[in-house]
PDB file of C-alpha atoms in Angstrom:
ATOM      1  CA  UNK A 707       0.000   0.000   0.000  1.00 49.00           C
ATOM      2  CA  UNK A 708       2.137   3.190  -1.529  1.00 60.00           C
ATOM      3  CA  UNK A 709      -0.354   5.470   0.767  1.00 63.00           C
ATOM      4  CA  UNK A 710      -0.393   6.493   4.323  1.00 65.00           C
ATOM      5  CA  UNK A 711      -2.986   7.200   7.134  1.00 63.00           C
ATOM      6  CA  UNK A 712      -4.563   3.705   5.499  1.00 62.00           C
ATOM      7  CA  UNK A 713      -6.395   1.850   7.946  1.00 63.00           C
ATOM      8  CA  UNK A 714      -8.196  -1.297   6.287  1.00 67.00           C
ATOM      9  CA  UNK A 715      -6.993  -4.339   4.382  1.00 68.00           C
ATOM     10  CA  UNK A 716      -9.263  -3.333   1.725  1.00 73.00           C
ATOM     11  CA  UNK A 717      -6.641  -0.387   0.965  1.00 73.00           C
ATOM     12  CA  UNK A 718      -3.704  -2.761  -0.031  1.00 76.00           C
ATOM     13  CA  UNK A 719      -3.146  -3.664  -3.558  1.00 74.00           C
ATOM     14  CA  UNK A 720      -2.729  -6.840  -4.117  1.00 72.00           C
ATOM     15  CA  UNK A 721       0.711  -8.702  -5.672  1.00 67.00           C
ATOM     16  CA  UNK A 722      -1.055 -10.961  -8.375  1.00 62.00           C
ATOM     17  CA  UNK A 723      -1.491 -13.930  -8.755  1.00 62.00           C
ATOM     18  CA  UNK A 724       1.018 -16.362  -7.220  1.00 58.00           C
ATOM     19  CA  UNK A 725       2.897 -12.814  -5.908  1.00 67.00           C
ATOM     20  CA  UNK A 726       4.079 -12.391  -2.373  1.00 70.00           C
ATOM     21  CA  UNK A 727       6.224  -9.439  -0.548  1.00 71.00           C
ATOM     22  CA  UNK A 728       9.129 -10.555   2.138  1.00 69.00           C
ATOM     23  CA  UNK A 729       6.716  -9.172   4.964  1.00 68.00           C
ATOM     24  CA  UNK A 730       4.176  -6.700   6.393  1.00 74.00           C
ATOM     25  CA  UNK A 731       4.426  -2.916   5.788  1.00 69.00           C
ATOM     26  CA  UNK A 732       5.366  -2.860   2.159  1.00 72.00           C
ATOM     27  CA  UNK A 733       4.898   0.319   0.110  1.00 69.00           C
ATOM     28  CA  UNK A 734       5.901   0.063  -3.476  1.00 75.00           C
ATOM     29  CA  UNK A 735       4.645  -2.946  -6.383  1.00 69.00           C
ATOM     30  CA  UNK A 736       8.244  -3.622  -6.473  1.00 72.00           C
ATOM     31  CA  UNK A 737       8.400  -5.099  -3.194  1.00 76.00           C
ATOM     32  CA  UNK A 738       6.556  -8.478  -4.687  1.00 71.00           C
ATOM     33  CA  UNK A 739       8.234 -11.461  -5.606  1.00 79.00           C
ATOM     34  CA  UNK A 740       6.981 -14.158  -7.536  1.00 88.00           C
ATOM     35  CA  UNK A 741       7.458 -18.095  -7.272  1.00 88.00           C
ATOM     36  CA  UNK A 742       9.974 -19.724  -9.443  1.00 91.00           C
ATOM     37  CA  UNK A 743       7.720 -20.621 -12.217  1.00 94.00           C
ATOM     38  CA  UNK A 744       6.729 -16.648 -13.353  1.00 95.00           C
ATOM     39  CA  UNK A 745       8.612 -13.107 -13.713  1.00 94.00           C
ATOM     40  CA  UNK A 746       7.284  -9.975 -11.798  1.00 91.00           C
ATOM     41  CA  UNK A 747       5.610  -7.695 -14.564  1.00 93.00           C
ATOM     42  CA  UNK A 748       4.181  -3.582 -13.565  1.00 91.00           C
ATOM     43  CA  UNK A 749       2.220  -2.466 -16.178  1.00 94.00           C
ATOM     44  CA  UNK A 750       2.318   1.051 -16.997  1.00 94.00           C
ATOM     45  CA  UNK A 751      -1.248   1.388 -14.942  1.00 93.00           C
ATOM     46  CA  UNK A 752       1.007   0.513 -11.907  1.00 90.00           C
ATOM     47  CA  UNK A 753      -0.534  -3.381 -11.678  1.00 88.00           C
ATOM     48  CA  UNK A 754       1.664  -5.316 -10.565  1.00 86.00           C
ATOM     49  CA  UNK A 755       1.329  -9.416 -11.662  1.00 89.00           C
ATOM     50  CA  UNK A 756       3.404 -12.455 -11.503  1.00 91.00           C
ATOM     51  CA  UNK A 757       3.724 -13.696 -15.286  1.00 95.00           C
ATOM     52  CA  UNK A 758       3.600 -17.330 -16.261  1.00 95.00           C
ATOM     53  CA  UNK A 759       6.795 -17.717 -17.694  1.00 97.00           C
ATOM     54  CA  UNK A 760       6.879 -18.516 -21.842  1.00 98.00           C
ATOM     55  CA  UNK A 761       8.532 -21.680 -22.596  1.00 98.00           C
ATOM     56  CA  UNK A 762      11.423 -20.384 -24.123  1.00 98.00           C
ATOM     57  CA  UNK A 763      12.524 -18.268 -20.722  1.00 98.00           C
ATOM     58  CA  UNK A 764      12.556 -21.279 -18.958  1.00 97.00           C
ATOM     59  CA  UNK A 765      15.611 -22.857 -17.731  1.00 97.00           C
ATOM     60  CA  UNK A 766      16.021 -26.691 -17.496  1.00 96.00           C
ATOM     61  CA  UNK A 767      14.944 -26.958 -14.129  1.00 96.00           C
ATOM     62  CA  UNK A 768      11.700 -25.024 -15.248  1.00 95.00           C
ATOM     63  CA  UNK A 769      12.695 -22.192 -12.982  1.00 96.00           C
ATOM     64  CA  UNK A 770      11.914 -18.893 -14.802  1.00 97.00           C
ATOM     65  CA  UNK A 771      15.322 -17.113 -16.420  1.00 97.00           C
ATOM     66  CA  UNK A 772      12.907 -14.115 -17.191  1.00 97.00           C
ATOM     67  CA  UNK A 773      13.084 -13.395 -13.774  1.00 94.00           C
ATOM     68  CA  UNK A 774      16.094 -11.221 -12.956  1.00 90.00           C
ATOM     69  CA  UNK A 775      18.615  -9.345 -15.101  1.00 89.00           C
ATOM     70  CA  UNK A 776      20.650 -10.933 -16.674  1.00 92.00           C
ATOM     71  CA  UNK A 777      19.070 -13.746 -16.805  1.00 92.00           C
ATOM     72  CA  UNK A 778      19.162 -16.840 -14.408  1.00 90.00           C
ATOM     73  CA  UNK A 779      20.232 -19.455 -17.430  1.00 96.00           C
ATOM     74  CA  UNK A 780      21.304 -19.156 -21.030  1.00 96.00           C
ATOM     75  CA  UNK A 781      17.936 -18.471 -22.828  1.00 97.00           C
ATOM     76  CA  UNK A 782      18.027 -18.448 -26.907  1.00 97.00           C
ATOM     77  CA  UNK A 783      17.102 -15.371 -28.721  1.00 98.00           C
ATOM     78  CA  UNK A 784      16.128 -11.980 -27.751  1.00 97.00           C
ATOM     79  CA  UNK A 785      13.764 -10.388 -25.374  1.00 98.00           C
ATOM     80  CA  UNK A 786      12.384  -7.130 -24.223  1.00 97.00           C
ATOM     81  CA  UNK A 787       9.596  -5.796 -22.388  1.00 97.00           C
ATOM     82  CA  UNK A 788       6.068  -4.834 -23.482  1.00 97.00           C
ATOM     83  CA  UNK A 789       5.663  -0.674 -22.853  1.00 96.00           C
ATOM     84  CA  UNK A 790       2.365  -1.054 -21.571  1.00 96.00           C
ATOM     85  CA  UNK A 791       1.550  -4.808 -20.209  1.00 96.00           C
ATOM     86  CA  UNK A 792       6.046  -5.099 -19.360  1.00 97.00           C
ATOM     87  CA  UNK A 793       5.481  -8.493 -20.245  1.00 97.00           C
ATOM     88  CA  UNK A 794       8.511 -10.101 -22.181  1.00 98.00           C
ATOM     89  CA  UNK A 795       8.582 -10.360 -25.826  1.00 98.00           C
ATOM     90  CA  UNK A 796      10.226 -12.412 -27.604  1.00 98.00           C
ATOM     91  CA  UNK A 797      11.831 -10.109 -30.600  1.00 98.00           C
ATOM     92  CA  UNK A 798      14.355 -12.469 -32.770  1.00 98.00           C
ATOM     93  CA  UNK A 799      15.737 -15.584 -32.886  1.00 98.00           C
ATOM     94  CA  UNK A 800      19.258 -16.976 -33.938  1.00 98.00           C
ATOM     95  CA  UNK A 801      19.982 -18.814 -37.586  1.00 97.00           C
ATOM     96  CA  UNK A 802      18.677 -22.454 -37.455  1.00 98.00           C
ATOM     97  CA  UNK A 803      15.807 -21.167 -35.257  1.00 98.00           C
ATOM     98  CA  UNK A 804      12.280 -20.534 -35.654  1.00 98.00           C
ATOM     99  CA  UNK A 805      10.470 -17.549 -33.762  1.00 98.00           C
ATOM    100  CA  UNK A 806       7.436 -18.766 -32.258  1.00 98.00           C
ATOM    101  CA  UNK A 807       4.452 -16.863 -30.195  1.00 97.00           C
ATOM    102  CA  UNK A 808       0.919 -18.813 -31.456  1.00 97.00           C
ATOM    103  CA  UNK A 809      -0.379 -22.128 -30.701  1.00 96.00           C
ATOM    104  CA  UNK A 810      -1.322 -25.104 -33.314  1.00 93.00           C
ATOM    105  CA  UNK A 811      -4.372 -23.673 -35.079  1.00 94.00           C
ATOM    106  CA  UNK A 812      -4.177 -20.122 -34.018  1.00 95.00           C
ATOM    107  CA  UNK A 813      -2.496 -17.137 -35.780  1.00 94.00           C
ATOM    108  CA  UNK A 814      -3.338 -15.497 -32.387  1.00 97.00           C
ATOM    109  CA  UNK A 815      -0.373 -14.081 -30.206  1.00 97.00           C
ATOM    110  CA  UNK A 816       0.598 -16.380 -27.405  1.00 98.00           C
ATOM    111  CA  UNK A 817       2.448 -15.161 -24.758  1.00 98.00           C
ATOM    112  CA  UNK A 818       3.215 -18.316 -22.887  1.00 98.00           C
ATOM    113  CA  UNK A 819       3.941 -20.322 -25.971  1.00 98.00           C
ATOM    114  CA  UNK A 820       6.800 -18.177 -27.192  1.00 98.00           C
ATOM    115  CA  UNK A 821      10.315 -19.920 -27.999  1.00 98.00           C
ATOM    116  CA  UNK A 822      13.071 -20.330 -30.730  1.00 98.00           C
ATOM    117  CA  UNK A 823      12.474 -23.442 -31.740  1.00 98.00           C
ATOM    118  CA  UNK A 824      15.557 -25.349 -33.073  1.00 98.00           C
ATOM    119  CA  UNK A 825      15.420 -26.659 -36.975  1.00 98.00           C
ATOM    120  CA  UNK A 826      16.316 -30.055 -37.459  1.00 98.00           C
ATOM    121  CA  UNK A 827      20.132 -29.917 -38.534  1.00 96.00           C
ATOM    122  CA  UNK A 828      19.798 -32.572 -41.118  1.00 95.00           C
ATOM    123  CA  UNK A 829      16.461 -32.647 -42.179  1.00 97.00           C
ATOM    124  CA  UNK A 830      14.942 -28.952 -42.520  1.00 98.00           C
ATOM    125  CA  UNK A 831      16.368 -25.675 -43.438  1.00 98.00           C
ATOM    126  CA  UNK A 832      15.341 -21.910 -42.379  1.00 98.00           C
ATOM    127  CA  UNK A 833      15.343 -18.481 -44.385  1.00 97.00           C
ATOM    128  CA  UNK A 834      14.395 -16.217 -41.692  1.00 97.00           C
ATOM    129  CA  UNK A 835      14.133 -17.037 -38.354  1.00 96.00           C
ATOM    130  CA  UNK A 836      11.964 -14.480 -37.538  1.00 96.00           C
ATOM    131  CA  UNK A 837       9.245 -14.797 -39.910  1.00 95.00           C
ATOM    132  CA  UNK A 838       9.520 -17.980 -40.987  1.00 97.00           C
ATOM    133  CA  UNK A 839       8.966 -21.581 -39.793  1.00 96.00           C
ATOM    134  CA  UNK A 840      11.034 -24.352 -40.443  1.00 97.00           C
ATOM    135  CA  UNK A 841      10.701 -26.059 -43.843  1.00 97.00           C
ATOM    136  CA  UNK A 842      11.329 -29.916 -44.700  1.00 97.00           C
ATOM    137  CA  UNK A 843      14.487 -30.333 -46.798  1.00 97.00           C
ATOM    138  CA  UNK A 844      13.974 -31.428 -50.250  1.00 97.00           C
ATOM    139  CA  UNK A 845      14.743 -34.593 -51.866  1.00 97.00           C
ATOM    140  CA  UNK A 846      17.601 -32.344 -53.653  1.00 97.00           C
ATOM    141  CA  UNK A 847      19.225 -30.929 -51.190  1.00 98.00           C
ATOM    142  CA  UNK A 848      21.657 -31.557 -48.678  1.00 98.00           C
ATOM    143  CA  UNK A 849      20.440 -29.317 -45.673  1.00 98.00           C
ATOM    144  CA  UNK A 850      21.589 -27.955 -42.033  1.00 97.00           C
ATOM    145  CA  UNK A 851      18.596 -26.515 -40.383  1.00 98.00           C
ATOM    146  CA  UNK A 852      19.916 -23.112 -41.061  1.00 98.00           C
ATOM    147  CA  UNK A 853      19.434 -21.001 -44.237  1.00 97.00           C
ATOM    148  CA  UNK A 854      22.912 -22.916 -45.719  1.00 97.00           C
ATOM    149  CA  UNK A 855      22.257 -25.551 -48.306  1.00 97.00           C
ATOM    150  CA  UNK A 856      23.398 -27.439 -50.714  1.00 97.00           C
ATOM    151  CA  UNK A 857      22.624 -28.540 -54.293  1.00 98.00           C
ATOM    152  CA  UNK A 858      22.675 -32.458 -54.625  1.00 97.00           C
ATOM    153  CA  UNK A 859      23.155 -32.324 -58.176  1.00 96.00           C
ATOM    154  CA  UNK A 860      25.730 -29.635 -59.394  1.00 96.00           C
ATOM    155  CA  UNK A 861      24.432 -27.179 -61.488  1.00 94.00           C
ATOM    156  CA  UNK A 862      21.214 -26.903 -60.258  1.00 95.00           C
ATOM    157  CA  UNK A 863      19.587 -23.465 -58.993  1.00 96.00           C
ATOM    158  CA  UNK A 864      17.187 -22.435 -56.303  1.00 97.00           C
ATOM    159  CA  UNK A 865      15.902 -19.467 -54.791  1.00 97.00           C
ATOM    160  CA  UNK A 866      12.909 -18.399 -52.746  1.00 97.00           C
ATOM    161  CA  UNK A 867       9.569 -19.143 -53.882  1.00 95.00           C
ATOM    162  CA  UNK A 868       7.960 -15.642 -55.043  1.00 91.00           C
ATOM    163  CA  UNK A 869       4.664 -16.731 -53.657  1.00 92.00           C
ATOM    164  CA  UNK A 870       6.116 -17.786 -50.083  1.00 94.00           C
ATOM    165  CA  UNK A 871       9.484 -16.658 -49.628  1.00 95.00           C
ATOM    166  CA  UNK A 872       9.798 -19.283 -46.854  1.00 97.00           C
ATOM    167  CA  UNK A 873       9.977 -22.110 -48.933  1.00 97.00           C
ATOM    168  CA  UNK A 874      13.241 -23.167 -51.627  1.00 97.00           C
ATOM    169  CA  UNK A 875      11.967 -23.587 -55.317  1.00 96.00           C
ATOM    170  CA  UNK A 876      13.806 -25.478 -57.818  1.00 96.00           C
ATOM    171  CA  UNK A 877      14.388 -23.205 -60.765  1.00 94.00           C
ATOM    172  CA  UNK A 878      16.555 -25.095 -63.036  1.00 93.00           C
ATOM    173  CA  UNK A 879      18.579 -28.495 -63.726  1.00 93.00           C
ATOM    174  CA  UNK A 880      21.554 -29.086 -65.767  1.00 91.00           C
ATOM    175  CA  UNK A 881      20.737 -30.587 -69.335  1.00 88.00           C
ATOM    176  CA  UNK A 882      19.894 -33.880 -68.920  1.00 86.00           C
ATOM    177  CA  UNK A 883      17.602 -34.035 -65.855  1.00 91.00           C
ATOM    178  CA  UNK A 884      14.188 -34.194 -65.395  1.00 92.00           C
ATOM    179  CA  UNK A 885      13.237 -31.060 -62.972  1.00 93.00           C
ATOM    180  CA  UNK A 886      10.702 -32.509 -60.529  1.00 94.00           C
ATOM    181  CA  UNK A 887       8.690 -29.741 -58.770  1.00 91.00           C
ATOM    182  CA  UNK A 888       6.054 -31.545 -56.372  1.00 87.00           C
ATOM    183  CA  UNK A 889       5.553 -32.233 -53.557  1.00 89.00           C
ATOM    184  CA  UNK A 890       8.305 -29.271 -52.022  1.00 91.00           C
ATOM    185  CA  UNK A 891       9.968 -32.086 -50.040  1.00 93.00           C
ATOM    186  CA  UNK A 892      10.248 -33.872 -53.196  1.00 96.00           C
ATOM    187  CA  UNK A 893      11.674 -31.092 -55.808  1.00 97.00           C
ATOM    188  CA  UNK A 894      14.818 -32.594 -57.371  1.00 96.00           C
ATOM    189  CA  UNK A 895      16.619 -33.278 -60.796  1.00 95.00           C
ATOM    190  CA  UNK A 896      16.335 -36.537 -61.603  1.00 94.00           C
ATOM    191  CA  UNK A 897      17.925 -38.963 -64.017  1.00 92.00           C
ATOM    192  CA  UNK A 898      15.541 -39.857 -66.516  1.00 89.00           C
ATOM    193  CA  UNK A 899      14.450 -43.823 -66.761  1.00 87.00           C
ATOM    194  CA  UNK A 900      16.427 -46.133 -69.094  1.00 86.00           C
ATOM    195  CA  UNK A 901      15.135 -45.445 -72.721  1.00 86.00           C
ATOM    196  CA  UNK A 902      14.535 -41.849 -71.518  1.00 88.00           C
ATOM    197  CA  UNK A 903      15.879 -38.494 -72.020  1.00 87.00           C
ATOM    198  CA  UNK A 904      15.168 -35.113 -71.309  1.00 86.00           C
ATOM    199  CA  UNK A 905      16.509 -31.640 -72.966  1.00 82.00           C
ATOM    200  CA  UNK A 906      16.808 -28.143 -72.170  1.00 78.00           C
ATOM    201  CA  UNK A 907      16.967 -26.998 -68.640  1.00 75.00           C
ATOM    202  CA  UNK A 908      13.556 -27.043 -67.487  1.00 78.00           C
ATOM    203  CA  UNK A 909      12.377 -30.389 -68.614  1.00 87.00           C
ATOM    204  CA  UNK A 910       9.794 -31.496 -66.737  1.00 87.00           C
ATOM    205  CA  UNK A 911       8.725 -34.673 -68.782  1.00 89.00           C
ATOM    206  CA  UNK A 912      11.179 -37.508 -69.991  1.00 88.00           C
ATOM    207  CA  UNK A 913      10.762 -38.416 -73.557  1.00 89.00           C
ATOM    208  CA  UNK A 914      12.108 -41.493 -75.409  1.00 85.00           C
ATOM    209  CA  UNK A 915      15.709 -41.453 -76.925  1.00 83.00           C
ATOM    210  CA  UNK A 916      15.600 -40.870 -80.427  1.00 75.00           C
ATOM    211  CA  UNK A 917      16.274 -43.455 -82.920  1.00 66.00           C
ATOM    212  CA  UNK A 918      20.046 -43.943 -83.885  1.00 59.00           C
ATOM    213  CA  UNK A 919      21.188 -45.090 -87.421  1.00 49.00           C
ATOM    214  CA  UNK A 920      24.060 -46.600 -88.158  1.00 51.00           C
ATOM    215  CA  UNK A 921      25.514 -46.273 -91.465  1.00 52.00           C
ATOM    216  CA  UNK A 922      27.719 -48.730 -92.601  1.00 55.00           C
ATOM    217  CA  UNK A 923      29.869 -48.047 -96.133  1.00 50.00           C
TER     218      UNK A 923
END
């Protein structure tokens, strides 16, 4: 209770949920503390509240590393506070991680769900970490969860998909391959069949070898 002369319970403000102060007599919102689990927040009203802690500012004994500054543990990415609610946000991520704040089947901001969330090195690949999620590696590439890949067959190009820049397209093959475009985990150049061939560099359907004569004198 930040005033004086007060004479009731009903004039103290309360912590928040799962917020306690060290003893009696306390003045300022700063004086809470929270259990392990959350973060002390003021919002720019002056209400003070202990936070659930998102998952990604936990540590790996669950304790919250949102807590103090620095930070209890080694969290990934970056985080700042919210000017109005001083809840933490989390702002960016690292390469090879994807910057998440909804839950599955919600585009809806989720404060407790946030987290960089670690590509698979071997199987996916990521463009932007902060704007994009993490995208299965095609069939013709050799990937490392990051944005860094690499061509199976040499000669081959990709680039971003104009449509949605989050995803690699396969743009071209060397002579001689069959570009294969679908599924996106499946775009690669292939080798045509036996009896086969294909020509130019965006062949998309193998043909049969054309008839060779011999000519003998």
């Amino acid at each position: 209770n930040p005033s004086t002369g007060s004479s009731s319970f009903a004039d103290c403000t309360s912590c928040g949920a799962a917020g306690v102060t060290s003893g009696n007599g306390k003045t300022q919102a700063t004086d809470c503390s929270c259990s392990s689990e959350t973060y002390h927040a003021v919002a720019s009203t002056g209400v003070a509240e202990c936070k659930a802690c998102p998952v990604g500012g936990r540590c790996s004994d669950q304790s919250c590393g949102l807590a103090s500054s620095p930070h209890t543990c080694t969290l990934t990415g970056t985080w700042s506070r919210d000017n109005a609610t001083n809840h933490f946000r989390l702002t960016g991520c690292p390469a090879g991680y994807s910057l998440v704040n909804t839950v599955t089947g919600s585009s809806d901001f989720n404060h407790d769900a946030q987290q960089c969330l670690k590509c698979n090195e071997q199987f996916e690949y990521i463009l932007n970490p902060n704007t994009d999620s993490c995208q299965s590696c095609s069939v013709g590439l050799t990937c490392s969860g990051t944005a860094s890949y690499t061509p199976k067959v040499a000669g081959s190009t990709w680039a971003p998909d104009g449509g949605n820049p989050a995803v690699l397209r396969l743009q071209t093959c060397p002579e001689g391959y069959l570009k294969v475009t679908s599924p996106d985990a499946g775009q690669e150049c292939a080798v045509c069949p036996a009896g086969s061939e294909c020509s130019g560099t965006a062949c998309t359907s193998c043909t049969g070898c054309a008839a060779v004569r011999s000519v003998h004198e």
